[in-house]
PDB file of C-alpha atoms in Angstrom:
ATOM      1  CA  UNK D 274       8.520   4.944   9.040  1.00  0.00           C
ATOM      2  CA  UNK D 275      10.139   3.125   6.038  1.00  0.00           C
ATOM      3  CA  UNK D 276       8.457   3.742   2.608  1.00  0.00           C
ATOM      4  CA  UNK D 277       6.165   0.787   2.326  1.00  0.00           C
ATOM      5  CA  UNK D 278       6.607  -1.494  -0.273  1.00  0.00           C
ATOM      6  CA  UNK D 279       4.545  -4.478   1.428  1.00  0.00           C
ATOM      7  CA  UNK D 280       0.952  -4.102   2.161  1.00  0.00           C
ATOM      8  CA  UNK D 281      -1.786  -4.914  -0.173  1.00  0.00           C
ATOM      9  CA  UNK D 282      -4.090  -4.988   2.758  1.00  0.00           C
ATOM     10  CA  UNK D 283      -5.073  -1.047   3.415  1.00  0.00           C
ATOM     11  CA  UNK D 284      -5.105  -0.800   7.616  1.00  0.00           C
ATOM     12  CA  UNK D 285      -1.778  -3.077   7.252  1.00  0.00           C
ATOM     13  CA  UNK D 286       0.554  -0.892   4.837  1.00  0.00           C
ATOM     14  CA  UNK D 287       2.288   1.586   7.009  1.00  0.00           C
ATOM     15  CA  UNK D 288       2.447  -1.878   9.573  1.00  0.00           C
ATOM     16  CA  UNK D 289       4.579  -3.633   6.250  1.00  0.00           C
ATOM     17  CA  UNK D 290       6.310  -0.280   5.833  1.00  0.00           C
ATOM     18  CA  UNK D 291       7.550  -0.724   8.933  1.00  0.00           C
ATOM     19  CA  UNK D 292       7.741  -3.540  10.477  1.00  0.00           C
ATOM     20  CA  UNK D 293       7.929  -6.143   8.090  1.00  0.00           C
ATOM     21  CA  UNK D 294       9.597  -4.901   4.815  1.00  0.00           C
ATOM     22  CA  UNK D 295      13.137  -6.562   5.817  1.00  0.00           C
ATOM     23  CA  UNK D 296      11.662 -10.270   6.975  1.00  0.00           C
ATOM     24  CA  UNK D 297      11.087 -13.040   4.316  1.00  0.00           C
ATOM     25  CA  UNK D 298       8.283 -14.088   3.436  1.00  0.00           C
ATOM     26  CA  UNK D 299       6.370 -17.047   5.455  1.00  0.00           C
ATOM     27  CA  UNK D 300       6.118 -19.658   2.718  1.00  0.00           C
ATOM     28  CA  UNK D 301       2.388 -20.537   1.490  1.00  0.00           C
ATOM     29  CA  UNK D 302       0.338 -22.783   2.749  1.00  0.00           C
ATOM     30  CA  UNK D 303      -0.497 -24.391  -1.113  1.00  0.00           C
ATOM     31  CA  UNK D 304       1.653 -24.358  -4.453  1.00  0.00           C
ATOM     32  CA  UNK D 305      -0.609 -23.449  -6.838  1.00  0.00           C
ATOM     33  CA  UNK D 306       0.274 -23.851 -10.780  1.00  0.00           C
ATOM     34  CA  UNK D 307       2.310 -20.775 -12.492  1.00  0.00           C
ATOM     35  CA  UNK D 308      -0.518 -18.380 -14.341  1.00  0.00           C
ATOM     36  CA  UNK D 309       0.489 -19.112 -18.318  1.00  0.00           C
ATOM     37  CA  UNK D 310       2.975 -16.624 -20.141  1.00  0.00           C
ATOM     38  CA  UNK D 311      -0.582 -14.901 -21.727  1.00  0.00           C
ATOM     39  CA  UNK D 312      -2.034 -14.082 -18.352  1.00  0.00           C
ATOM     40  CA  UNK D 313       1.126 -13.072 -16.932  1.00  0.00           C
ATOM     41  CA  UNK D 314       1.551 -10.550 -19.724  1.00  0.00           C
ATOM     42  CA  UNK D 315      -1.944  -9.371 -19.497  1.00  0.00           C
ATOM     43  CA  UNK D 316      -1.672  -8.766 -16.079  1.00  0.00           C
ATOM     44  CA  UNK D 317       1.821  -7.090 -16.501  1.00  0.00           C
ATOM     45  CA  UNK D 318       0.776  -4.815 -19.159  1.00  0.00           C
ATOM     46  CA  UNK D 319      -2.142  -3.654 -16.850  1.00  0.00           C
ATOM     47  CA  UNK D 320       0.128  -2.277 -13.879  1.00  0.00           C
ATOM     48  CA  UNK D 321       1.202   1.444 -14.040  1.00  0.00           C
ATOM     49  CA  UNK D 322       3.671   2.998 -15.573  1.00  0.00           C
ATOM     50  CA  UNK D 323       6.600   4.461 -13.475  1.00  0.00           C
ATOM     51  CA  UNK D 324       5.352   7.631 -11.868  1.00  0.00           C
ATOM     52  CA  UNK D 325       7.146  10.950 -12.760  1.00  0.00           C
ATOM     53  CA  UNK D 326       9.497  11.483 -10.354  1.00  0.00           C
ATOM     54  CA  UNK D 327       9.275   8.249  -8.860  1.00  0.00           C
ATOM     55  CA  UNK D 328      11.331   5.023  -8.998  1.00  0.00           C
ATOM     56  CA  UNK D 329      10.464   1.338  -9.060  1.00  0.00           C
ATOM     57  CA  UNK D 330      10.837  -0.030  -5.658  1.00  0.00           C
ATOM     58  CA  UNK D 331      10.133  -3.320  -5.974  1.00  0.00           C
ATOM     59  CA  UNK D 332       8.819  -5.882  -9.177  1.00  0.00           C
ATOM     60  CA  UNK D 333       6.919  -6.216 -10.742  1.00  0.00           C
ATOM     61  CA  UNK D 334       6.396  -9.794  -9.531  1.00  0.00           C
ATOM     62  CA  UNK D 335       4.052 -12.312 -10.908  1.00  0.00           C
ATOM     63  CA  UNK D 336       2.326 -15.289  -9.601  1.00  0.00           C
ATOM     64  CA  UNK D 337      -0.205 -16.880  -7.534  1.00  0.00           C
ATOM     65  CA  UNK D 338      -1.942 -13.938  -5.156  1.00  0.00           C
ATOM     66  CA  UNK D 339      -1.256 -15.670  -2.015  1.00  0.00           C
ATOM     67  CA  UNK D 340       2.670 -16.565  -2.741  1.00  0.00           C
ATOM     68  CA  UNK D 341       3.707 -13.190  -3.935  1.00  0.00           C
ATOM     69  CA  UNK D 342       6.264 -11.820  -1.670  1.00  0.00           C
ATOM     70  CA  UNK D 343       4.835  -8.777  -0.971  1.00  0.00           C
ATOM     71  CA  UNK D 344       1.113 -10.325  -0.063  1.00  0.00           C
ATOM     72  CA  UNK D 345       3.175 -12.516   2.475  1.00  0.00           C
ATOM     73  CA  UNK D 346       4.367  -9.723   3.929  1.00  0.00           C
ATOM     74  CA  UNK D 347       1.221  -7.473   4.811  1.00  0.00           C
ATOM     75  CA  UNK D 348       0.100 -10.903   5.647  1.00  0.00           C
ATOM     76  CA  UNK D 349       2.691 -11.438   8.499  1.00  0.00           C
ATOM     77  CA  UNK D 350       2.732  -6.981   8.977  1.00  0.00           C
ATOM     78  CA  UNK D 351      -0.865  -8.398  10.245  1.00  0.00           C
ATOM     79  CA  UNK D 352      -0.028 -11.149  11.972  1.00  0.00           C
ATOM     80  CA  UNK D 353       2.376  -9.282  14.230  1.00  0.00           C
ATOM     81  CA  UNK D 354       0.383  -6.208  14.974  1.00  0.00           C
ATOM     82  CA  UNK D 355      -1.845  -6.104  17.658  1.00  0.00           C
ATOM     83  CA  UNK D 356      -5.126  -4.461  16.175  1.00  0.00           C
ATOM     84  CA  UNK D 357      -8.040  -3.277  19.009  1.00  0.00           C
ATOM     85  CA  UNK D 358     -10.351  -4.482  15.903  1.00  0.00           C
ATOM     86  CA  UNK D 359      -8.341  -7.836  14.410  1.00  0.00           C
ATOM     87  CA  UNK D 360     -11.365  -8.339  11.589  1.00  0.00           C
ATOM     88  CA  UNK D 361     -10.612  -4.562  10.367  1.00  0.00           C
ATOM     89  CA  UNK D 362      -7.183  -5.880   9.152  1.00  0.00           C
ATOM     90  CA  UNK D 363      -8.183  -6.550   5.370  1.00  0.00           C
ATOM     91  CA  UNK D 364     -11.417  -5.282   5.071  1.00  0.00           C
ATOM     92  CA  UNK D 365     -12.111  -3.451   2.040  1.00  0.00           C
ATOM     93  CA  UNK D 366      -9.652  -5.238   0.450  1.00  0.00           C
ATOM     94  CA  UNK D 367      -8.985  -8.991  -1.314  1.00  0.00           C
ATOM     95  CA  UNK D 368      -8.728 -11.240   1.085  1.00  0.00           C
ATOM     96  CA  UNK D 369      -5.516 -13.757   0.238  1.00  0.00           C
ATOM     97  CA  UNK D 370      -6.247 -16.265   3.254  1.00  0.00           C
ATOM     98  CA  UNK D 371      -9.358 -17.041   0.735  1.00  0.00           C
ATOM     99  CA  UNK D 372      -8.275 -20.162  -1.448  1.00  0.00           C
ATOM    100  CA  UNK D 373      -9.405 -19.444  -4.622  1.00  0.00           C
ATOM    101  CA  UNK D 374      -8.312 -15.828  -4.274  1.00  0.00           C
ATOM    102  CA  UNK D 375      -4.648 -17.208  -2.906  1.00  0.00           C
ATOM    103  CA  UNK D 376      -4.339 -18.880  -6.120  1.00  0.00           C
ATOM    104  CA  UNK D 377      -5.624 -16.870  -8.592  1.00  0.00           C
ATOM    105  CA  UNK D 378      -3.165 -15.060 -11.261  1.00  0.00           C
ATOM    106  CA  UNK D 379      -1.419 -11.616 -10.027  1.00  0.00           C
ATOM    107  CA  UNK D 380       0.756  -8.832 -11.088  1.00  0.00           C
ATOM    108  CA  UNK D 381       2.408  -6.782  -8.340  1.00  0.00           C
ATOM    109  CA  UNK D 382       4.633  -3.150  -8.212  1.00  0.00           C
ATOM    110  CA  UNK D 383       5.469  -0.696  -6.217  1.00  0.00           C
ATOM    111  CA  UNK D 384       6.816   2.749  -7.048  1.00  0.00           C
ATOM    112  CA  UNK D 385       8.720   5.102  -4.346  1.00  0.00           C
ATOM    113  CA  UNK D 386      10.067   8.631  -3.763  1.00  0.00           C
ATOM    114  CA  UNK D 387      10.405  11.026  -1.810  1.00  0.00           C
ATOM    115  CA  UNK D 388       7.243  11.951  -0.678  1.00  0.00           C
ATOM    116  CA  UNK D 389       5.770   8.593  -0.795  1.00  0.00           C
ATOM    117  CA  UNK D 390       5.249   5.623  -2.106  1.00  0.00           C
ATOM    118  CA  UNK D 391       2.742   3.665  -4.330  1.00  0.00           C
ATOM    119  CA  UNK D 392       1.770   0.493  -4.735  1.00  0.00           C
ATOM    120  CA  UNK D 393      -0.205  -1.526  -7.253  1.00  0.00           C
ATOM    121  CA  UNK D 394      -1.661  -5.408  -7.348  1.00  0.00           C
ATOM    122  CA  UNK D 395      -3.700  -6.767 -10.594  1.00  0.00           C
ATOM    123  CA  UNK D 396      -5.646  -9.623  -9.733  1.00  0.00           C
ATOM    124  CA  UNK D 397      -7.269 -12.505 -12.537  1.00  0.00           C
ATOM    125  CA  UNK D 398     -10.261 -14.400 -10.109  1.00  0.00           C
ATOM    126  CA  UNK D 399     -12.312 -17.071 -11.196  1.00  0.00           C
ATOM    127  CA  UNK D 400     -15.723 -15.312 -11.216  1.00  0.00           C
ATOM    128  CA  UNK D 401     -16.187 -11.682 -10.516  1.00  0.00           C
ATOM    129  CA  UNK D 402     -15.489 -10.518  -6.741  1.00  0.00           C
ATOM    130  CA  UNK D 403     -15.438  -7.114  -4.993  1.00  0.00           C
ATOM    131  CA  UNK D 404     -14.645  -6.826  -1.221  1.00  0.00           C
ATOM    132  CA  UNK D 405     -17.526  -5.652   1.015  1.00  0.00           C
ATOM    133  CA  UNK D 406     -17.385  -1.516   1.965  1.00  0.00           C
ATOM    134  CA  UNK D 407     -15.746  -0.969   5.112  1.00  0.00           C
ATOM    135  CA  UNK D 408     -17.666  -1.678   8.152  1.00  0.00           C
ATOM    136  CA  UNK D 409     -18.163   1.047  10.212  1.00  0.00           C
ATOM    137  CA  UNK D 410     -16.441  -0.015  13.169  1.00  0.00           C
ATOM    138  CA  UNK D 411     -13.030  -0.042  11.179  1.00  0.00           C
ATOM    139  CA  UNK D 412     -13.246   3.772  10.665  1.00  0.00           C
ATOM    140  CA  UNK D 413     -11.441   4.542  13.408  1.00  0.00           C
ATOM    141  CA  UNK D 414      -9.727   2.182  15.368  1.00  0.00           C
ATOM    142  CA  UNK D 415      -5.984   1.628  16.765  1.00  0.00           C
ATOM    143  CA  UNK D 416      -2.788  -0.792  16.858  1.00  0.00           C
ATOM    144  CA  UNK D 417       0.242  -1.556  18.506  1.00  0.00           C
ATOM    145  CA  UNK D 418       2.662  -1.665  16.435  1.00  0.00           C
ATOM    146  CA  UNK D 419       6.584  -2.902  17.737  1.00  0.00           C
ATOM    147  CA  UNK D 420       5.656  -1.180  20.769  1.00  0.00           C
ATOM    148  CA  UNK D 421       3.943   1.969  19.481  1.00  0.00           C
ATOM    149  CA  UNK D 422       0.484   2.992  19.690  1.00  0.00           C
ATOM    150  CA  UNK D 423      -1.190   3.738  15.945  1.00  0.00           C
ATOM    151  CA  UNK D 424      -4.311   5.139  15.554  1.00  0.00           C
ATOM    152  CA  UNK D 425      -6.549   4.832  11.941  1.00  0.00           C
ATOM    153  CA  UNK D 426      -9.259   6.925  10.829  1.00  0.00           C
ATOM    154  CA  UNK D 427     -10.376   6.085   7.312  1.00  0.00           C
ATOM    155  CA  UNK D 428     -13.031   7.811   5.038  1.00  0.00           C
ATOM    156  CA  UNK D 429     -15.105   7.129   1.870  1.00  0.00           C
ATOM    157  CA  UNK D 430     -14.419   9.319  -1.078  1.00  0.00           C
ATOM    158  CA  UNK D 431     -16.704  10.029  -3.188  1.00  0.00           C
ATOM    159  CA  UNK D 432     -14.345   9.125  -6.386  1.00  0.00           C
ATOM    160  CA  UNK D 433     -16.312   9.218  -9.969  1.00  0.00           C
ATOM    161  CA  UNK D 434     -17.134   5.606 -11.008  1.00  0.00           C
ATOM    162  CA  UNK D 435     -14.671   3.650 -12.798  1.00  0.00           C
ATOM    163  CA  UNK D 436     -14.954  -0.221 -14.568  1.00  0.00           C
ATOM    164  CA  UNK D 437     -17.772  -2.574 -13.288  1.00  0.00           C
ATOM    165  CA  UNK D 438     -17.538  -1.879  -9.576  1.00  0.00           C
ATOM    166  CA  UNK D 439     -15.174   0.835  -7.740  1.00  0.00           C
ATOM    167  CA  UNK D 440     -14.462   2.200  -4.072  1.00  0.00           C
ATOM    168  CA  UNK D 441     -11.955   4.788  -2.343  1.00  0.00           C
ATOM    169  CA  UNK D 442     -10.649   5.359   0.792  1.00  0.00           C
ATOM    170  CA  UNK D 443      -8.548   8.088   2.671  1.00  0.00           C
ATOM    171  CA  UNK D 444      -6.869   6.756   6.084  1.00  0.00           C
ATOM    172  CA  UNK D 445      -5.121   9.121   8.209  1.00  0.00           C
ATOM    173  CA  UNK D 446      -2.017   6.720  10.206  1.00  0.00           C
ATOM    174  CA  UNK D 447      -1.079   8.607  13.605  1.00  0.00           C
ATOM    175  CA  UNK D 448       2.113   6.635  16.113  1.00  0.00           C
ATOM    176  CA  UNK D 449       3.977   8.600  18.010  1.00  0.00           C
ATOM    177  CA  UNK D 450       5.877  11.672  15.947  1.00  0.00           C
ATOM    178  CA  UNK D 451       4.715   9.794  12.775  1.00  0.00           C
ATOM    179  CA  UNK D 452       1.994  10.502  10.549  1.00  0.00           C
ATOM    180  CA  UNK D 453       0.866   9.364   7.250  1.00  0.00           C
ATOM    181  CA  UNK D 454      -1.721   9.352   4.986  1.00  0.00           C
ATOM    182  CA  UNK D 455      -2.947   5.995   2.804  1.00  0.00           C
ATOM    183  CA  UNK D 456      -5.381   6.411  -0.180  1.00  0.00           C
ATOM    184  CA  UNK D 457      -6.833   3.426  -1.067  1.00  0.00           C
ATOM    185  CA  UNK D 458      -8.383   2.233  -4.612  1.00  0.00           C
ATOM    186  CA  UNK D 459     -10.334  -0.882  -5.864  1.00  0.00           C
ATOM    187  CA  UNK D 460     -11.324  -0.891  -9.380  1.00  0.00           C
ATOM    188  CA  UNK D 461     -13.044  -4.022 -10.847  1.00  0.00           C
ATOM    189  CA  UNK D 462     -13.871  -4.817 -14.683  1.00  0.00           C
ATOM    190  CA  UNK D 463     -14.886  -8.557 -15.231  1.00  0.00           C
ATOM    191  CA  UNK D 464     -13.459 -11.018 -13.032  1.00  0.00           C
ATOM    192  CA  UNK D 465     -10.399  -8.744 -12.895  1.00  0.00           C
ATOM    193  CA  UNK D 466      -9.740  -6.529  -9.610  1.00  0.00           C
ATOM    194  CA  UNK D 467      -6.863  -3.847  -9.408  1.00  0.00           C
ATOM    195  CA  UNK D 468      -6.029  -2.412  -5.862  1.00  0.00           C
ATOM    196  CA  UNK D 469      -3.814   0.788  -5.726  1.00  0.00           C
ATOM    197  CA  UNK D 470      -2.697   2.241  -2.485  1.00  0.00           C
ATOM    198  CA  UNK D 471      -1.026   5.661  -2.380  1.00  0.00           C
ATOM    199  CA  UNK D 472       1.500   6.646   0.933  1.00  0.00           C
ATOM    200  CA  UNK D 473       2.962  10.040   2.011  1.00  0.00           C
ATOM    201  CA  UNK D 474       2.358  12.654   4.685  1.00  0.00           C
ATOM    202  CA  UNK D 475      -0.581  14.089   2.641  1.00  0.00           C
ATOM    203  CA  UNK D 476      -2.781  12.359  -0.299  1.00  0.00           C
ATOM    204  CA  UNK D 477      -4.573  14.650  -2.330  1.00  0.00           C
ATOM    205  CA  UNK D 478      -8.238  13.032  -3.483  1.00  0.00           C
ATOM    206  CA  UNK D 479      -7.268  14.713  -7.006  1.00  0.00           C
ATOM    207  CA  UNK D 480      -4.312  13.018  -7.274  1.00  0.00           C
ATOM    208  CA  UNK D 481      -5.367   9.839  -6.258  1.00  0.00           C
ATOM    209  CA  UNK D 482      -8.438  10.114  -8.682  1.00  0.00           C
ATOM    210  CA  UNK D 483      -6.182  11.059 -11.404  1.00  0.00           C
ATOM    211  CA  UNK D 484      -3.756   7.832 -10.631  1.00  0.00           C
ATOM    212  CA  UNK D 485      -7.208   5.921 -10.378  1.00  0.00           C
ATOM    213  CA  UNK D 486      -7.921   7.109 -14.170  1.00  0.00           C
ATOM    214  CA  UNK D 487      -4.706   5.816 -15.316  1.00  0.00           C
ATOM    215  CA  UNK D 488      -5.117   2.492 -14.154  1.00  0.00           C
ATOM    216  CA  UNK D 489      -8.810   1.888 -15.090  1.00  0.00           C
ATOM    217  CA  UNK D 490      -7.207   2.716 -18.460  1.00  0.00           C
ATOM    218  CA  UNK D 491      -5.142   0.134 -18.373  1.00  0.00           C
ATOM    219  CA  UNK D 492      -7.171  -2.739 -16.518  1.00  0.00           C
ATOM    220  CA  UNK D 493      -9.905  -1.626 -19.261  1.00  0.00           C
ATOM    221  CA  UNK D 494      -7.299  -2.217 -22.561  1.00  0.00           C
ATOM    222  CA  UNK D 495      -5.869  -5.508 -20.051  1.00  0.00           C
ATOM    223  CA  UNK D 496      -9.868  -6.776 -19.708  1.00  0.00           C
ATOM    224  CA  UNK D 497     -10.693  -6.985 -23.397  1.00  0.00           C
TER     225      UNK D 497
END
């Protein structure tokens, strides 16, 4: 599998990562207004840092939600897939096919390596908005992917509260000889919602808790 670079939705990342990462991006439905130079900055300066040992893979890119390049891409990584549980595709996460979430200001990154990969969306909504926990059916469930039979198991980690509202996950990606591991963070202060997710053949809860810490420091100092 290709280091994903795509995929803001968590069940579609590895699916991005690999089957989508070299297609455009289908253009958006709407063309909503640029966010102003202010919001863009804010949303910028609330994004990570490069890792150590780690190299910027793609953006950051700026924008509407919905038209960013790399939501368009887990969008279509969806699209193509063929999940047993279609509804388990974005839950837990924002969902861009929403309007007023399409449109709404965004600041997007990814960092790679190695070992994995990470990436990172900011998002400004108009009123505060956290996705629903993940339904228990989409714990475990599988997808074809180009051919290939992926199954997902994902689990709730009990990760120390962080802004106004906060959730992790740990999803274990099994297809054929290849196996990964996705952590997956929400963190929202105000009407602002950051969502991290963290690739490679093992994530450690400790180190995704102590990535989680860095950017709840920075959405906090970004939210004021």
């Amino acid at each position: 599998m290709r280091q994903a670079v795509s995929g803001i939705f968590l069940s579609a990342l590895v699916l991005a990562g690999c089957s989508a990462a070299d297609k455009p991006p289908a253009p958006a439905a709407t063309a909503p207004s640029a966010p102003s130079a202010a919001e863009t900055d804010r949303l910028r300066a609330a994004l990570l840092p490069v890792p150590k040992g780690m190299q910027v893979a793609y953006g950051p890119e700026t924008g509407a939600f919905g038209s960013l390049k790399s939501t368009q891409q887990g969008l279509e990584a969806v699209r193509q897939a063929k999940l047993q549980h279609p509804e388990c595709a974005g839950a837990a996460q924002l969902d861009a096919a929403k309007a007023e979430i399409a449109q709404s200001p965004a600041a997007v990154v990814a960092f790679s390596a190695e070992r994995g990969s990470i990436s990172q969306a900011v998002v400004s909504l108009p009123e505060p908005d956290f996705p629903a926990a993940l339904p228990e059916k989409c714990t475990s469930y599988t997808a074809d992917v180009g051919g290939t039979p992926v199954t997902y198991t994902t689990r709730t980690l009990e990760m120390p509260a962080k802004g106004d509202q906060s959730r992790a996950y740990l999803t274990t990606a099994k297809g054929g000889d290849q196996n990964a591991q996705i952590g997956s963070v929400m963190i929202r202060r105000g009407t602002t919602v950051m969502s991290m997710l963290v690739v490679g053949r093992q994530v450690k809860p400790k180190g995704l808790y102590e990535l989680a810490d860095l950017a709840d420091q920075n959405l906090a100092r970004a939210s004021r």
